[in-house]
Tab-separated table of C-alpha atoms in Angstrom:
chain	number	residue	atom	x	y	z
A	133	UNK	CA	116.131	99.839	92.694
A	134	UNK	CA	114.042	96.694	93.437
A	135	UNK	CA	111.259	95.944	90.566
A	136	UNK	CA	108.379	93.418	90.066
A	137	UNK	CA	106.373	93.689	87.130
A	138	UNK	CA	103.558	91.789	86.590
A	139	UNK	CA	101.697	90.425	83.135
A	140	UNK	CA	99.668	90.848	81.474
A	141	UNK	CA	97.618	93.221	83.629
A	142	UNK	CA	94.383	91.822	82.994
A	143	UNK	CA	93.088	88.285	81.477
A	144	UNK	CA	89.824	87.276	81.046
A	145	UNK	CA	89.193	83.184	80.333
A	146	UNK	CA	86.476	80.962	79.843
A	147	UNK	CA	86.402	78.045	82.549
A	148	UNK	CA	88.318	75.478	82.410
A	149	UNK	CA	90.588	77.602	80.025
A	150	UNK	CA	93.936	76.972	81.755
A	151	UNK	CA	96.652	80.076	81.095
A	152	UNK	CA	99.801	81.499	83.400
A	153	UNK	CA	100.289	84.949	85.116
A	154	UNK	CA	104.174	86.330	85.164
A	155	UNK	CA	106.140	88.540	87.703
A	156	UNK	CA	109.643	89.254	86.965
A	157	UNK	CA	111.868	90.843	89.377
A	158	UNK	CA	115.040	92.828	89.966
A	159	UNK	CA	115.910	92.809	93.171
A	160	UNK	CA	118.949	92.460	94.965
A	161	UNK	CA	119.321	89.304	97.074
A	162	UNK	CA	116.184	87.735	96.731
A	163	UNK	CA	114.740	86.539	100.124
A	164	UNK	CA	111.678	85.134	99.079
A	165	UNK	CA	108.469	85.636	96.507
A	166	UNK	CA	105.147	85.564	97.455
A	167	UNK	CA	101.600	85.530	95.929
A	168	UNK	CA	98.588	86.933	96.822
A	169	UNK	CA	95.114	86.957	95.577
A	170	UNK	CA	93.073	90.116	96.440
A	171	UNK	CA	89.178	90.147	95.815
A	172	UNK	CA	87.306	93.302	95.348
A	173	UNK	CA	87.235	94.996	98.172
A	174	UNK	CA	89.167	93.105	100.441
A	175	UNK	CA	92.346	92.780	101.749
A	176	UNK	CA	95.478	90.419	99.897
A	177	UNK	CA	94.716	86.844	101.174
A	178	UNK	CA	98.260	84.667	100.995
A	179	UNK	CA	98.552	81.999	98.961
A	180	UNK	CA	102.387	81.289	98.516
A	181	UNK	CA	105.565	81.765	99.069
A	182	UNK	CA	108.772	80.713	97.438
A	183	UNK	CA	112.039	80.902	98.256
A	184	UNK	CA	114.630	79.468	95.379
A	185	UNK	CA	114.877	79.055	91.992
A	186	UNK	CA	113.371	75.702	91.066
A	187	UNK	CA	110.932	75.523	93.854
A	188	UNK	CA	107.075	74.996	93.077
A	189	UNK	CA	104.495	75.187	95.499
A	190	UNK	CA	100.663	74.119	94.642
A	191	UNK	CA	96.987	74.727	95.881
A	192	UNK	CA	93.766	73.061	94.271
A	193	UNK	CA	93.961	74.552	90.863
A	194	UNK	CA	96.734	77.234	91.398
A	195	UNK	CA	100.701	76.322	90.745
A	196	UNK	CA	103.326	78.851	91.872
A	197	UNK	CA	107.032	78.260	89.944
A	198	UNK	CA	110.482	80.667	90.609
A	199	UNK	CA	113.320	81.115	88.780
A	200	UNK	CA	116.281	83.570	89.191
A	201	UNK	CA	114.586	85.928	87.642
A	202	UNK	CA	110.668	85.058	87.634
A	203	UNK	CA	107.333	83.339	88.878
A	204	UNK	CA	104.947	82.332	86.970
A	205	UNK	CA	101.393	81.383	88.702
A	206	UNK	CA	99.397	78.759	86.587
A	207	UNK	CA	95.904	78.416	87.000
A	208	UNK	CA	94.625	74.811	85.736
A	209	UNK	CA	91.131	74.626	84.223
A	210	UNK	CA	90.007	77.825	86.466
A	211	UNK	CA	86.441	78.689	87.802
A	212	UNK	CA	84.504	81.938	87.965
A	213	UNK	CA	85.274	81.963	92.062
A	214	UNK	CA	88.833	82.023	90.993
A	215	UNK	CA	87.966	85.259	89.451
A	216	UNK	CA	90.266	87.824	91.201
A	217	UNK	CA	93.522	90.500	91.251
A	218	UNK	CA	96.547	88.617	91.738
A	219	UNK	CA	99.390	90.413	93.456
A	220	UNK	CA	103.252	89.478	93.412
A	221	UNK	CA	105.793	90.568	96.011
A	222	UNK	CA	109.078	90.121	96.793
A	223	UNK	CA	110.862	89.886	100.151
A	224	UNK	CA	114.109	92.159	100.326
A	225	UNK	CA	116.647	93.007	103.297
A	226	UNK	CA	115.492	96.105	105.233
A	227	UNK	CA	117.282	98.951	106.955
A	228	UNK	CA	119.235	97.182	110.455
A	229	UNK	CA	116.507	98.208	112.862
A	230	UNK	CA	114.655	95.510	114.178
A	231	UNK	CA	114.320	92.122	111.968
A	232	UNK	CA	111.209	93.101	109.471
A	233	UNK	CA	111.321	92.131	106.033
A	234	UNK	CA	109.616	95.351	103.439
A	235	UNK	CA	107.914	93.596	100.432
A	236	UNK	CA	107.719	95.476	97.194
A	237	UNK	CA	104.397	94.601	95.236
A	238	UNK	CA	103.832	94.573	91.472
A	239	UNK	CA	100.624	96.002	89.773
A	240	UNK	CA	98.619	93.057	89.904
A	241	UNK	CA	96.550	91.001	86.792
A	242	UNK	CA	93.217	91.161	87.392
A	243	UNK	CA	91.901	87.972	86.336
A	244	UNK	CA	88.249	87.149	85.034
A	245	UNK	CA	87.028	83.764	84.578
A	246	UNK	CA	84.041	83.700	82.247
A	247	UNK	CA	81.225	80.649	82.929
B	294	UNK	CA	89.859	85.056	115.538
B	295	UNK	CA	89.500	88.231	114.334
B	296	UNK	CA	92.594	88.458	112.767
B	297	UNK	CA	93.399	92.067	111.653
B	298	UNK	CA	91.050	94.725	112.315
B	299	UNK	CA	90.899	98.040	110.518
B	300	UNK	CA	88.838	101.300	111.641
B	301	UNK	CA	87.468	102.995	110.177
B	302	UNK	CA	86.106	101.533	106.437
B	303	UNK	CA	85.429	104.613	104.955
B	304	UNK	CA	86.562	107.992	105.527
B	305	UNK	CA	86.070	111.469	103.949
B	306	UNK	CA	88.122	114.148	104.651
B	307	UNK	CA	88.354	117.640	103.678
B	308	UNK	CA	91.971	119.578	102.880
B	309	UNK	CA	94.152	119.924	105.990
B	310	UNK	CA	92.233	118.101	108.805
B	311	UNK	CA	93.635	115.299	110.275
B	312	UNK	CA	92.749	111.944	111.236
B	313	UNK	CA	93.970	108.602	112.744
B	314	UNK	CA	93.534	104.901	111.190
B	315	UNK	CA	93.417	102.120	113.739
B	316	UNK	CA	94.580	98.931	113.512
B	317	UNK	CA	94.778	95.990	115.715
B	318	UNK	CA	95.814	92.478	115.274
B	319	UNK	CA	94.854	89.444	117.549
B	320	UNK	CA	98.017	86.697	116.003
B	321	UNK	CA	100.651	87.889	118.248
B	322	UNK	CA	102.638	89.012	115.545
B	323	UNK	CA	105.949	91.056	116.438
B	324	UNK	CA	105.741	93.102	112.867
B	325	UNK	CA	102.574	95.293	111.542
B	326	UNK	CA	102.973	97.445	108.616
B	327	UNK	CA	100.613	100.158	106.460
B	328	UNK	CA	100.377	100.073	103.007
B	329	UNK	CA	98.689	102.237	100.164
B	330	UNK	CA	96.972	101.094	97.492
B	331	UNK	CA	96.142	102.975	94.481
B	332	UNK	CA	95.312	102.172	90.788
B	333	UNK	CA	98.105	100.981	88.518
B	334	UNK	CA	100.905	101.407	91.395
B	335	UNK	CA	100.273	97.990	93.548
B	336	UNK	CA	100.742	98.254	96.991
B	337	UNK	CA	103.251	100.792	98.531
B	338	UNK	CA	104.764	100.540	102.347
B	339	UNK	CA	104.205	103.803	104.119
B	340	UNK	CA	105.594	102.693	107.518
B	341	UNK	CA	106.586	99.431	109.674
B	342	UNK	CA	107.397	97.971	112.739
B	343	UNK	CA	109.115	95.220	113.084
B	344	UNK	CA	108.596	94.918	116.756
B	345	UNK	CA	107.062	96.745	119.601
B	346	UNK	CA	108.692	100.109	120.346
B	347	UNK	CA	110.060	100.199	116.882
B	348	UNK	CA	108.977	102.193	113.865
B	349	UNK	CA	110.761	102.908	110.273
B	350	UNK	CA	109.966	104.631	107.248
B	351	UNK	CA	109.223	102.670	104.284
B	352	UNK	CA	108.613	103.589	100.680
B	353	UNK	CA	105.984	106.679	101.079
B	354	UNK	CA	106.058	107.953	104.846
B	355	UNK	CA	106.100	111.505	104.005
B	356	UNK	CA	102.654	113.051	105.457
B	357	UNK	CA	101.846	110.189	107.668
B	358	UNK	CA	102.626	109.134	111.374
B	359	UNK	CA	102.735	106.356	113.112
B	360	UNK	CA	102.544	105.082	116.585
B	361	UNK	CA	102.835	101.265	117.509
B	362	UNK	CA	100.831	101.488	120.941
B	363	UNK	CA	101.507	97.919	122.136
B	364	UNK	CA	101.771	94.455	120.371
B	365	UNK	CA	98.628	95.057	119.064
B	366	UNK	CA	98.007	98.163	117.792
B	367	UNK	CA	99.350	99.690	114.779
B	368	UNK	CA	97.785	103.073	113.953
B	369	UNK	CA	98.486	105.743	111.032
B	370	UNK	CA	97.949	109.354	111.086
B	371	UNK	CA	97.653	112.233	108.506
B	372	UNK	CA	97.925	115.313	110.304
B	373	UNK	CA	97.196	117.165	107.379
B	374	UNK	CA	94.946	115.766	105.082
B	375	UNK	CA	95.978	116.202	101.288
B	376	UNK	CA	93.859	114.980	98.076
B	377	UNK	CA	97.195	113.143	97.258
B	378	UNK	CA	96.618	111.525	99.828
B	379	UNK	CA	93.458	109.464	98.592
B	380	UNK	CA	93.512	105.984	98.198
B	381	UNK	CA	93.436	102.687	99.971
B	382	UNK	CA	95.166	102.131	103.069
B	383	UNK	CA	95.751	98.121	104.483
B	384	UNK	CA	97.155	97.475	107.586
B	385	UNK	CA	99.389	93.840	107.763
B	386	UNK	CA	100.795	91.990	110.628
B	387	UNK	CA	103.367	89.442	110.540
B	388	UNK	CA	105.977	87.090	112.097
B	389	UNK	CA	109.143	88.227	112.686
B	390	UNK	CA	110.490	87.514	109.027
B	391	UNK	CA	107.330	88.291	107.395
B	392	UNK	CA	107.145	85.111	105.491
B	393	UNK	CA	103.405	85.186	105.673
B	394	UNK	CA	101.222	88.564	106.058
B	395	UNK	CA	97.627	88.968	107.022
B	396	UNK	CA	95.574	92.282	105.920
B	397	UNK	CA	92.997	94.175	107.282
B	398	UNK	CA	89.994	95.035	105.028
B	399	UNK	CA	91.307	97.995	104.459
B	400	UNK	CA	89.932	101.867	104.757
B	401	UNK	CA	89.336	103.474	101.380
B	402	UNK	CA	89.452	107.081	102.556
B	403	UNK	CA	89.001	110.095	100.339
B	404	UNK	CA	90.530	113.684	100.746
B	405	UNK	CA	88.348	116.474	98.916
């Protein structure tokens, strides 16, 4: 059965207080990893995707890494507006109908940034 | 752009009536999919369609319907509303290989 866990589930830092978020996997054949960040209230909003072990993708103060069996998402001296629930998914093969991909989530770490 | 569009935001139901969530998406995405959200569990797929004319089960279907109308529309039905049934519901659309989803704002809809 595919798994993503995600830790820890919450983490509160002061600003500019730079820390990591995990999601570890199980999952056969991955197809690709993605990130999320979900604000209260609102829908997931993308942020990345990955797709092998060794690949890093970056946006302003957010860094997304994989490994074979991991991604970690640092957060570089973080602000209050980068306050937020950040969801992990991962991309596995679906039943043969049609050519849709199902993600499974994690939990989420809700993330507060303190001023 | 619109994007994804979800109707209605909020919902209260009582036990055993039923009720349809819309969704429509303006990308011209070939896949749309409904997801639950509830505390602690993350996000869980109740149904997809990965193209139009095409619907499949996904982690939770069982209690919901679904009817993909056109491109567009995507929408979800309970025919018989159950407190278990409480929770979050998001609407996504995607390209084919859903390498990039959008969401809906969701409908938080409650079953009493």
């Amino acid at each position: 059965e595919d798994q993503v866990t995600q830790s820890p589930e919450a983490l509160r830092l002061q600003e500019g207080e730079s820390s990591s978020l995990n999601c570890s996997y199980t999952v056969s054949g991955l197809r690709g990893l993605f990130w999320y960040r979900q604000d209260p209230g609102k829908g997931p909003e993308f942020l990345f995707t990955l797709y092998s072990a060794g690949e890093e993708k970056e946006k302003e103060r957010l860094k997304a890494t994989l490994t074979k069996k991991e991604s970690f998402l640092h957060i570089t001296a973080p602000k209050p507006e980068d306050s937020a629930t950040y969801l992990c998914a991962v991309q596995v093969g679906g039943p043969s109908s049609g050519s849709a991909r199902q993600l499974t989530f994690g939990s989420g770490t809700q993330l507060t940034v303190l001023p | 752009n619109a994007g994804v569009t979800q109707t209605p935001k909020f919902q209260v139901l009582k036990t055993g009536q039923s009720m349809t969530l819309q969704c429509a998406q303006d990308m011209n995405h070939n896949s749309m999919y409904w997801y639950r959200q509830d505390p602690g569990m993350g996000l869980r797929l109740i149904y997809y369609s990965a193209s139009e004319g095409t619907t499949d089960k996904g982690e939770v279907p069982n209690g919901y319907n679904v009817s993909r109308l056109n491109k567009r529309e995507f929408s979800l039905r309970l025919e018989s509303a159950a407190p278990s049934q409480t929770s979050v519901y998001f609407c996504a659309s995607a390209t084919v290989w859903n390498t990039e989803a959008f969401f809906g704002q969701g409908t938080r809809l409650t079953v009493v």
